[in-house]
Short mmCIF file of C-alpha atoms in Angstrom, two decimals:
data_model
loop_
_atom_site.label_atom_id
_atom_site.label_comp_id
_atom_site.label_asym_id
_atom_site.label_seq_id
_atom_site.Cartn_x
_atom_site.Cartn_y
_atom_site.Cartn_z
CA MET Z 21 -14.63 -29.73 20.25
CA LYS Z 22 -16.26 -27.36 22.73
CA ILE Z 23 -15.03 -23.79 23.21
CA LEU Z 24 -16.09 -21.18 25.74
CA THR Z 25 -15.63 -17.68 24.34
CA LEU Z 26 -15.35 -14.23 25.93
CA GLU Z 27 -15.53 -10.94 24.01
CA CYS Z 28 -15.33 -7.60 25.83
CA SER Z 29 -12.80 -5.70 23.75
CA GLY Z 30 -15.17 -2.78 23.11
CA LEU Z 31 -18.53 -1.49 24.27
CA VAL Z 32 -20.17 -4.91 23.87
CA ALA Z 33 -19.89 -7.75 26.39
CA SER Z 34 -20.51 -11.18 24.88
CA VAL Z 35 -20.17 -14.79 26.00
CA ALA Z 36 -20.68 -17.86 23.81
CA VAL Z 37 -20.28 -21.61 23.88
CA ALA Z 38 -19.79 -23.46 20.60
CA GLU Z 39 -19.42 -27.18 20.03
CA ASP Z 40 -18.14 -28.24 16.61
CA ASP Z 41 -20.48 -26.54 14.11
CA VAL Z 42 -23.20 -25.73 16.64
CA LEU Z 43 -23.56 -22.49 18.62
CA LEU Z 44 -24.99 -23.76 21.90
CA ALA Z 45 -25.47 -20.36 23.52
CA GLU Z 46 -24.64 -16.69 23.16
CA TYR Z 47 -25.33 -13.82 25.56
CA THR Z 48 -24.56 -10.34 24.25
CA VAL Z 49 -25.17 -6.99 25.92
CA ASN Z 50 -24.44 -3.50 24.61
CA TYR Z 51 -25.38 -1.27 27.50
CA LYS Z 52 -23.89 1.22 29.96
CA LYS Z 53 -22.68 -1.24 32.58
CA THR Z 54 -19.00 -2.04 32.84
CA HIS Z 55 -17.66 -5.42 31.78
CA SER Z 56 -16.50 -6.06 35.32
CA GLN Z 57 -20.19 -5.95 36.30
CA THR Z 58 -21.56 -8.02 33.43
CA LEU Z 59 -19.09 -10.61 32.17
CA LEU Z 60 -19.08 -13.15 35.01
CA PRO Z 61 -22.87 -12.99 35.61
CA MET Z 62 -23.37 -13.53 31.87
CA LEU Z 63 -21.03 -16.51 31.92
CA ASP Z 64 -22.83 -17.94 34.92
CA GLU Z 65 -26.21 -17.53 33.23
CA VAL Z 66 -25.05 -19.20 30.02
CA ALA Z 67 -23.59 -22.11 31.99
CA LYS Z 68 -26.89 -22.57 33.86
CA MET Z 69 -29.04 -22.38 30.72
CA ILE Z 70 -27.14 -25.12 28.86
CA GLU Z 71 -26.13 -27.09 31.98
CA LEU Z 72 -22.48 -26.57 31.11
CA ASP Z 73 -19.83 -28.50 32.99
CA LEU Z 74 -16.82 -26.21 32.62
CA GLN Z 75 -14.52 -29.21 32.78
CA SER Z 76 -16.09 -30.42 29.51
CA ILE Z 77 -14.72 -27.54 27.44
CA ASP Z 78 -11.59 -28.02 25.36
CA ALA Z 79 -10.39 -24.42 25.36
CA ILE Z 80 -11.22 -20.86 26.35
CA ALA Z 81 -11.21 -18.31 23.54
CA VAL Z 82 -10.91 -14.59 24.08
CA ALA Z 83 -10.86 -11.52 21.85
CA GLY Z 84 -7.19 -10.75 22.19
CA GLY Z 85 -7.10 -7.16 20.98
CA PRO Z 86 -6.90 -4.48 19.93
CA GLY Z 87 -9.66 -2.57 21.69
CA SER Z 88 -10.50 -0.86 24.93
CA PHE Z 89 -7.54 -1.24 27.29
CA THR Z 90 -9.85 -1.83 30.26
CA GLY Z 91 -12.08 -4.24 28.35
CA LEU Z 92 -9.13 -6.25 27.07
CA ARG Z 93 -7.67 -6.50 30.57
CA ILE Z 94 -10.98 -7.73 32.00
CA GLY Z 95 -11.40 -10.31 29.24
CA SER Z 96 -7.80 -11.43 29.53
CA ALA Z 97 -7.89 -11.71 33.33
CA THR Z 98 -11.14 -13.69 33.22
CA ALA Z 99 -9.86 -16.05 30.53
CA LYS Z 100 -6.54 -16.54 32.33
CA GLY Z 101 -8.30 -17.21 35.63
CA LEU Z 102 -10.55 -19.82 34.04
CA GLY Z 103 -7.65 -21.37 32.16
CA LEU Z 104 -5.60 -21.72 35.33
CA ALA Z 105 -8.50 -23.05 37.39
CA LEU Z 106 -9.62 -25.56 34.76
CA ASN Z 107 -6.17 -26.34 33.32
CA LYS Z 108 -7.40 -25.50 29.82
CA PRO Z 109 -5.54 -23.81 26.94
CA LEU Z 110 -6.43 -20.33 25.70
CA VAL Z 111 -7.07 -19.25 22.13
CA SER Z 112 -6.45 -15.55 21.47
CA VAL Z 113 -8.34 -14.26 18.42
CA PRO Z 114 -7.60 -10.86 16.84
CA THR Z 115 -10.53 -8.60 17.62
CA VAL Z 116 -10.82 -6.90 14.23
CA ASP Z 117 -10.60 -10.22 12.37
CA ALA Z 118 -13.47 -11.61 14.42
CA LEU Z 119 -15.55 -8.48 13.80
CA ALA Z 120 -15.04 -8.89 10.04
CA TRP Z 121 -16.16 -12.53 10.37
CA ASN Z 122 -19.66 -11.24 11.22
CA LEU Z 123 -20.06 -10.67 7.47
CA TYR Z 124 -19.23 -14.24 6.45
CA GLY Z 125 -19.52 -14.79 2.71
CA CYS Z 126 -19.38 -11.09 1.80
CA GLU Z 127 -17.20 -10.71 -1.30
CA LYS Z 128 -16.99 -6.94 -1.02
CA ASN Z 129 -14.26 -5.30 1.02
CA ILE Z 130 -15.11 -5.55 4.72
CA CYS Z 131 -13.82 -2.70 6.87
CA PRO Z 132 -14.38 -3.05 10.63
CA MET Z 133 -13.81 0.12 12.62
CA MET Z 134 -13.36 0.25 16.38
CA ASP Z 135 -13.08 3.73 17.84
CA ALA Z 136 -9.49 4.26 19.04
CA ARG Z 137 -9.99 7.96 19.88
CA ARG Z 138 -7.89 10.84 18.52
CA SER Z 139 -9.55 10.46 15.06
CA GLN Z 140 -8.13 6.94 14.79
CA VAL Z 141 -9.73 3.52 14.48
CA TYR Z 142 -8.53 -0.02 14.95
CA THR Z 143 -9.24 -1.40 11.52
CA GLY Z 144 -8.27 -3.74 8.71
CA ILE Z 145 -9.55 -4.76 5.28
CA TYR Z 146 -10.97 -8.24 4.67
CA THR Z 147 -13.08 -10.19 2.22
CA PHE Z 148 -14.35 -13.69 1.49
CA GLU Z 149 -13.59 -15.57 -1.71
CA GLY Z 150 -15.33 -18.88 -2.23
CA GLY Z 151 -15.94 -19.07 1.52
CA ARG Z 152 -12.27 -18.42 2.34
CA PHE Z 153 -11.53 -15.58 4.73
CA LEU Z 154 -8.87 -13.30 3.28
CA THR Z 155 -6.98 -10.55 5.05
CA LYS Z 156 -6.09 -7.73 2.66
CA GLN Z 157 -4.78 -5.48 5.39
CA GLU Z 158 -4.01 -6.70 8.90
CA GLN Z 159 -5.51 -4.99 11.91
CA GLU Z 160 -3.81 -1.77 13.00
CA PRO Z 161 -4.54 1.64 14.52
CA VAL Z 162 -4.83 4.21 11.73
CA ALA Z 163 -6.43 7.57 10.96
CA VAL Z 164 -9.95 7.35 9.55
CA SER Z 165 -8.91 9.47 6.56
CA GLU Z 166 -6.06 7.09 5.75
CA ILE Z 167 -8.12 3.89 5.77
CA VAL Z 168 -10.85 5.50 3.66
CA ASP Z 169 -8.24 6.67 1.14
CA ARG Z 170 -6.89 3.11 0.91
CA LEU Z 171 -10.40 1.83 0.23
CA ASN Z 172 -10.85 4.47 -2.46
CA GLN Z 173 -7.61 3.36 -4.09
CA SER Z 174 -8.86 -0.23 -4.25
CA GLY Z 175 -11.83 0.87 -6.38
CA GLU Z 176 -13.97 -1.89 -4.83
CA ASP Z 177 -17.28 -1.84 -2.94
CA VAL Z 178 -16.98 -1.79 0.84
CA VAL Z 179 -19.09 -2.57 3.90
CA PHE Z 180 -18.30 -0.74 7.15
CA LEU Z 181 -19.12 -2.03 10.63
CA GLY Z 182 -18.09 -1.52 14.24
CA ASP Z 183 -18.52 1.04 17.00
CA GLY Z 184 -16.26 3.48 15.13
CA VAL Z 185 -18.85 3.89 12.37
CA PRO Z 186 -21.33 6.09 14.27
CA VAL Z 187 -18.44 8.16 15.64
CA TYR Z 188 -16.90 8.85 12.22
CA ARG Z 189 -19.88 8.30 9.92
CA GLU Z 190 -19.93 11.85 8.55
CA GLN Z 191 -16.19 11.79 7.90
CA ILE Z 192 -16.52 8.46 6.09
CA GLN Z 193 -19.40 9.71 3.94
CA GLU Z 194 -17.58 12.90 3.02
CA ARG Z 195 -14.40 11.10 1.95
CA ILE Z 196 -15.50 7.75 0.47
CA ARG Z 197 -15.51 7.53 -3.33
CA VAL Z 198 -16.44 3.87 -3.89
CA PRO Z 199 -19.87 2.26 -3.41
CA TYR Z 200 -20.35 1.58 0.30
CA GLN Z 201 -22.80 0.25 2.89
CA PHE Z 202 -23.06 0.21 6.66
CA ALA Z 203 -23.77 -3.20 8.21
CA PRO Z 204 -27.17 -3.56 9.97
CA ALA Z 205 -27.61 -3.62 13.75
CA HIS Z 206 -27.50 -7.42 14.17
CA LEU Z 207 -24.08 -7.62 12.49
CA ASN Z 208 -22.28 -4.39 13.30
CA ARG Z 209 -20.80 -5.06 16.75
CA GLN Z 210 -18.50 -7.63 18.32
CA ARG Z 211 -20.00 -11.07 18.96
CA ALA Z 212 -18.49 -13.91 20.93
CA SER Z 213 -19.92 -16.35 18.39
CA SER Z 214 -17.67 -14.93 15.65
CA VAL Z 215 -14.67 -15.17 17.96
CA ALA Z 216 -15.66 -18.79 18.66
CA VAL Z 217 -15.77 -19.75 14.98
CA LEU Z 218 -12.31 -18.35 14.35
CA ALA Z 219 -11.07 -19.93 17.59
CA MET Z 220 -12.16 -23.35 16.31
CA GLN Z 221 -9.87 -22.91 13.31
CA TYR Z 222 -7.04 -21.57 15.48
CA TYR Z 223 -7.41 -24.59 17.76
CA LYS Z 224 -7.17 -27.00 14.80
CA ASP Z 225 -4.09 -25.16 13.58
CA GLY Z 226 -2.45 -25.51 16.99
CA LYS Z 227 -2.49 -21.78 17.78
CA LEU Z 228 -2.91 -22.27 21.52
CA GLN Z 229 -1.51 -20.55 24.59
CA THR Z 230 -1.28 -21.45 28.22
CA ALA Z 231 -3.10 -19.16 30.61
CA ALA Z 232 0.27 -17.94 31.87
CA GLU Z 233 1.45 -17.06 28.35
CA HIS Z 234 -1.56 -15.02 27.28
CA THR Z 235 -1.35 -11.23 27.08
CA PRO Z 236 -3.63 -8.86 25.14
CA GLU Z 237 -2.48 -7.22 21.90
CA TYR Z 238 -3.01 -3.52 22.52
CA LEU Z 239 -1.25 -2.39 19.29
CA ARG Z 240 -0.47 1.01 20.81
CA LEU Z 241 0.40 2.60 24.13
CA SER Z 242 -2.30 3.52 26.62
CA GLN Z 243 -3.06 7.20 27.22
CA ALA Z 244 -1.17 7.11 30.53
CA GLU Z 245 1.88 5.60 28.80
CA ARG Z 246 1.72 8.16 25.98
CA GLU Z 247 1.52 11.03 28.47
CA ARG Z 248 4.46 9.60 30.39
CA GLU Z 249 6.56 9.41 27.21
CA GLU Z 250 5.61 13.01 26.35
CA ARG Z 251 6.71 14.16 29.81
CA LEU Z 252 9.99 12.27 29.52
CA GLY Z 253 10.55 13.72 26.05
CA LYS Z 254 10.15 17.21 27.45
CA GLY Z 255 12.46 16.41 30.35
CA LEU Z 256 9.72 16.92 32.95
#
């Protein structure tokens, strides 16, 4: 099984190709350029480097959300375009789940945090037991204070990762009451390879979509939609 994977749900742009248990290629960039500038050139470069015939892939995986509204739209549009052109199914992988997968084998609580603005993060709580990936709390947008309090209530060690960590690091450190760590640089951001590994399992479980069916999971309204609702609520 060969899967092409796209991940641009946050600040990082990442493209990977995995075949069975082998990661054939991964190209990851965390820089100032927009995903609309980087994603397709990265895909093209990966395809050239491994002499990839796009018709040889079995599916296209994409980080399906939550995350940056713009990033998710770019990833979704690219995956849908490829799926339609190649007549291949899509595999949508929850962004926060894939971020937690970076810490494979960690038996402490794993708490990914993606900055969702307004003192909120897209987050969840995960762990591994005997190599099995367990979801203790499914991904959701929540206040930083609330997720830290839940971790305190668990009484268990925790590892934090994600682009929300540097934004809310001081708040986390002030509030956390259980032993904690911050994941190192090579593990603390989104990676297409982690999305690919989960996508392999999704594919085997039959969790596929057509390109036409796929839509990102935003988990909350965009700022423009929130402002519109506020105006309507005030009768403006």
